[in-house]
Amino acid sequence: MKLAIVRQSYTPYGGAERFVERALSALARDDLSVTIVTRRWQSGTKHAARICNPFYLGRLWRDAGFAAAVQKVVASGEFDLVQSHERIPGCDIFRAGDGVHATWLELRGRQQSVLQRWLYRWHPWHRYICAAERRMFLHPALRAVICNSQMVSDDIAARFGLEPEKLHVVHNGVDLDYFNPGLKVVHRTEMRARLGIAEDVPVVLYVGSGFARKGVPQLLQAMTHLQHKNAVAIIVGRDKHARRIQAMAERLGIASRVHLVGPQQDVRPWYGVADVFALPTLYDPFPNVVLEALACGLPVMTSETCGAAEALRGSDCGRVCDALDPAAQAQALDMLLAADRQTLEQHARACVSGMGRADMAARLQSLYAQLLAASRRPA
């Protein structure tokens, strides 16, 4: 079985890249040959890499040039299956890890003025991505779409009319041993001492890059509404406008209660120090960080437009709010902070009991087997 996985660039902090690493590790088998088709790949994986790095200026040329190079690879017929993590028409499988771009633009418009919405709608790059997305979903070569949440699957079906048999929900897998409630025992006291946070002070943790999209401004506003007036927020992640977030915390009068610690290679100590995890994202198909937090026994507050909210249904391990309602978010955080921590920890861990790496690998193996069997039948 020759499988090509297409990902334009690699960053160790990205959720898509972590999915690829986990999937390839879990799918390791003697009859599987994997090639990464990419511009840059820095993971040190044992799998082969096919570099497609045509010259470009600007992100529209970058994406269009890479797509054209990948389409030539697909046309060569070298691979049994080509799974793309980019919006490239003609691939066998598309993993909709970033959701639907057209939906993101609509939700982004909730925070924009009429002029900003118009500029986004007619921006050349956004127009290209939306057009490529539509061509990809309607392309006759597309055989399967891997959706990391039911939210994304339903959205694609409604927006593009794809047949149900092409849509496969495969939730992200989390390493349930690597992320575990025992991290509190190992890291809580040391990390709080390092940050100057007393043992009895509630800590709300956020992990993610792209602060505006993932709700950090709303989270800061929610901190001002909390009944737990001494609660502290820790913001882990990279953002080019991090200084604006720090300035906002100062304007709101909560700078002493907000710690911006930047991106971290190992986020486990930060899960260990926290009491609640918060991700009031404006749009997120299924963030790995929510699974990691739940696996560590942390209750979660997230938004209605976060696919990971599916993991919280029917359980007391979290709360779901509107992404742009800081007051509701504060109420949810207060409820979680006031609840019994041991009970919440048990419920949180139970939420992800069927979302381990092996569970994800089994679903992917089943999907690949179905596609290969179909492709090898006589015409």
mmCIF file with all atom_site columns, N, CA and C in Angstrom, residues 266-289:
data_model
loop_
_atom_site.group_PDB
_atom_site.id
_atom_site.type_symbol
_atom_site.label_atom_id
_atom_site.label_alt_id
_atom_site.label_comp_id
_atom_site.label_asym_id
_atom_site.label_entity_id
_atom_site.label_seq_id
_atom_site.pdbx_PDB_ins_code
_atom_site.Cartn_x
_atom_site.Cartn_y
_atom_site.Cartn_z
_atom_site.occupancy
_atom_site.B_iso_or_equiv
_atom_site.pdbx_formal_charge
_atom_site.auth_seq_id
_atom_site.auth_comp_id
_atom_site.auth_asym_id
_atom_site.auth_atom_id
_atom_site.pdbx_PDB_model_num
ATOM 1  N N  . ASP A 1 266 ? 6.551   21.527 25.311 1.00 0.00 ? 266 ASP A N  1
ATOM 2  C CA . ASP A 1 266 ? 5.884   20.556 26.174 1.00 0.00 ? 266 ASP A CA 1
ATOM 3  C C  . ASP A 1 266 ? 4.810   21.284 26.976 1.00 0.00 ? 266 ASP A C  1
ATOM 4  N N  . VAL A 1 267 ? 3.555   21.014 26.666 1.00 0.00 ? 267 VAL A N  1
ATOM 5  C CA . VAL A 1 267 ? 2.459   21.722 27.334 1.00 0.00 ? 267 VAL A CA 1
ATOM 6  C C  . VAL A 1 267 ? 1.982   20.988 28.579 1.00 0.00 ? 267 VAL A C  1
ATOM 7  N N  . ARG A 1 268 ? 2.509   19.802 28.841 1.00 0.00 ? 268 ARG A N  1
ATOM 8  C CA . ARG A 1 268 ? 2.002   19.010 29.966 1.00 0.00 ? 268 ARG A CA 1
ATOM 9  C C  . ARG A 1 268 ? 2.130   19.722 31.316 1.00 0.00 ? 268 ARG A C  1
ATOM 10 N N  . PRO A 1 269 ? 3.233   20.393 31.615 1.00 0.00 ? 269 PRO A N  1
ATOM 11 C CA . PRO A 1 269 ? 3.290   21.093 32.898 1.00 0.00 ? 269 PRO A CA 1
ATOM 12 C C  . PRO A 1 269 ? 2.196   22.133 33.061 1.00 0.00 ? 269 PRO A C  1
ATOM 13 N N  . TRP A 1 270 ? 1.769   22.728 31.951 1.00 0.00 ? 270 TRP A N  1
ATOM 14 C CA . TRP A 1 270 ? 0.740   23.767 32.021 1.00 0.00 ? 270 TRP A CA 1
ATOM 15 C C  . TRP A 1 270 ? -0.632  23.162 32.264 1.00 0.00 ? 270 TRP A C  1
ATOM 16 N N  . TYR A 1 271 ? -0.884  21.987 31.697 1.00 0.00 ? 271 TYR A N  1
ATOM 17 C CA . TYR A 1 271 ? -2.109  21.270 32.048 1.00 0.00 ? 271 TYR A CA 1
ATOM 18 C C  . TYR A 1 271 ? -2.092  20.886 33.530 1.00 0.00 ? 271 TYR A C  1
ATOM 19 N N  . GLY A 1 272 ? -0.923  20.538 34.013 1.00 0.00 ? 272 GLY A N  1
ATOM 20 C CA . GLY A 1 272 ? -0.807  20.126 35.404 1.00 0.00 ? 272 GLY A CA 1
ATOM 21 C C  . GLY A 1 272 ? -1.069  21.233 36.399 1.00 0.00 ? 272 GLY A C  1
ATOM 22 N N  . VAL A 1 273 ? -0.817  22.479 35.995 1.00 0.00 ? 273 VAL A N  1
ATOM 23 C CA . VAL A 1 273 ? -0.955  23.601 36.928 1.00 0.00 ? 273 VAL A CA 1
ATOM 24 C C  . VAL A 1 273 ? -2.380  24.146 36.979 1.00 0.00 ? 273 VAL A C  1
ATOM 25 N N  . ALA A 1 274 ? -3.217  23.777 35.993 1.00 0.00 ? 274 ALA A N  1
ATOM 26 C CA . ALA A 1 274 ? -4.525  24.427 35.817 1.00 0.00 ? 274 ALA A CA 1
ATOM 27 C C  . ALA A 1 274 ? -5.649  23.709 36.555 1.00 0.00 ? 274 ALA A C  1
ATOM 28 N N  . ASP A 1 275 ? -6.759  24.444 36.717 1.00 0.00 ? 275 ASP A N  1
ATOM 29 C CA . ASP A 1 275 ? -8.002  23.897 37.283 1.00 0.00 ? 275 ASP A CA 1
ATOM 30 C C  . ASP A 1 275 ? -9.080  23.734 36.221 1.00 0.00 ? 275 ASP A C  1
ATOM 31 N N  . VAL A 1 276 ? -9.065  24.614 35.216 1.00 0.00 ? 276 VAL A N  1
ATOM 32 C CA . VAL A 1 276 ? -10.068 24.610 34.145 1.00 0.00 ? 276 VAL A CA 1
ATOM 33 C C  . VAL A 1 276 ? -9.364  24.963 32.845 1.00 0.00 ? 276 VAL A C  1
ATOM 34 N N  . PHE A 1 277 ? -9.830  24.377 31.751 1.00 0.00 ? 277 PHE A N  1
ATOM 35 C CA . PHE A 1 277 ? -9.310  24.719 30.433 1.00 0.00 ? 277 PHE A CA 1
ATOM 36 C C  . PHE A 1 277 ? -10.360 25.520 29.683 1.00 0.00 ? 277 PHE A C  1
ATOM 37 N N  . ALA A 1 278 ? -9.939  26.584 28.991 1.00 0.00 ? 278 ALA A N  1
ATOM 38 C CA . ALA A 1 278 ? -10.879 27.455 28.275 1.00 0.00 ? 278 ALA A CA 1
ATOM 39 C C  . ALA A 1 278 ? -10.436 27.655 26.831 1.00 0.00 ? 278 ALA A C  1
ATOM 40 N N  . LEU A 1 279 ? -11.366 27.476 25.906 1.00 0.00 ? 279 LEU A N  1
ATOM 41 C CA . LEU A 1 279 ? -11.102 27.730 24.493 1.00 0.00 ? 279 LEU A CA 1
ATOM 42 C C  . LEU A 1 279 ? -12.394 28.239 23.839 1.00 0.00 ? 279 LEU A C  1
ATOM 43 N N  . PRO A 1 280 ? -12.721 29.511 24.049 1.00 0.00 ? 280 PRO A N  1
ATOM 44 C CA . PRO A 1 280 ? -13.950 30.068 23.465 1.00 0.00 ? 280 PRO A CA 1
ATOM 45 C C  . PRO A 1 280 ? -13.746 30.476 22.005 1.00 0.00 ? 280 PRO A C  1
ATOM 46 N N  . THR A 1 281 ? -13.348 29.514 21.177 1.00 0.00 ? 281 THR A N  1
ATOM 47 C CA . THR A 1 281 ? -12.937 29.779 19.809 1.00 0.00 ? 281 THR A CA 1
ATOM 48 C C  . THR A 1 281 ? -14.107 30.163 18.915 1.00 0.00 ? 281 THR A C  1
ATOM 49 N N  . LEU A 1 282 ? -13.847 31.070 17.995 1.00 0.00 ? 282 LEU A N  1
ATOM 50 C CA . LEU A 1 282 ? -14.875 31.494 17.060 1.00 0.00 ? 282 LEU A CA 1
ATOM 51 C C  . LEU A 1 282 ? -15.191 30.384 16.062 1.00 0.00 ? 282 LEU A C  1
ATOM 52 N N  . TYR A 1 283 ? -14.162 29.588 15.701 1.00 0.00 ? 283 TYR A N  1
ATOM 53 C CA . TYR A 1 283 ? -14.369 28.455 14.815 1.00 0.00 ? 283 TYR A CA 1
ATOM 54 C C  . TYR A 1 283 ? -13.179 27.521 14.929 1.00 0.00 ? 283 TYR A C  1
ATOM 55 N N  . ASP A 1 284 ? -13.429 26.278 15.265 1.00 0.00 ? 284 ASP A N  1
ATOM 56 C CA . ASP A 1 284 ? -12.359 25.289 15.374 1.00 0.00 ? 284 ASP A CA 1
ATOM 57 C C  . ASP A 1 284 ? -12.975 23.916 15.134 1.00 0.00 ? 284 ASP A C  1
ATOM 58 N N  . PRO A 1 285 ? -12.582 23.222 14.070 1.00 0.00 ? 285 PRO A N  1
ATOM 59 C CA . PRO A 1 285 ? -13.207 21.945 13.725 1.00 0.00 ? 285 PRO A CA 1
ATOM 60 C C  . PRO A 1 285 ? -13.104 20.891 14.817 1.00 0.00 ? 285 PRO A C  1
ATOM 61 N N  . PHE A 1 286 ? -11.917 20.730 15.405 1.00 0.00 ? 286 PHE A N  1
ATOM 62 C CA . PHE A 1 286 ? -11.752 19.796 16.525 1.00 0.00 ? 286 PHE A CA 1
ATOM 63 C C  . PHE A 1 286 ? -10.334 19.954 17.079 1.00 0.00 ? 286 PHE A C  1
ATOM 64 N N  . PRO A 1 287 ? -10.120 20.899 17.974 1.00 0.00 ? 287 PRO A N  1
ATOM 65 C CA . PRO A 1 287 ? -8.772  21.171 18.467 1.00 0.00 ? 287 PRO A CA 1
ATOM 66 C C  . PRO A 1 287 ? -8.240  20.056 19.352 1.00 0.00 ? 287 PRO A C  1
ATOM 67 N N  . ASN A 1 288 ? -6.999  19.641 19.097 1.00 0.00 ? 288 ASN A N  1
ATOM 68 C CA . ASN A 1 288 ? -6.352  18.612 19.907 1.00 0.00 ? 288 ASN A CA 1
ATOM 69 C C  . ASN A 1 288 ? -6.250  19.015 21.371 1.00 0.00 ? 288 ASN A C  1
ATOM 70 N N  . VAL A 1 289 ? -6.091  20.317 21.610 1.00 0.00 ? 289 VAL A N  1
ATOM 71 C CA . VAL A 1 289 ? -5.849  20.766 22.978 1.00 0.00 ? 289 VAL A CA 1
ATOM 72 C C  . VAL A 1 289 ? -7.019  20.454 23.903 1.00 0.00 ? 289 VAL A C  1
#
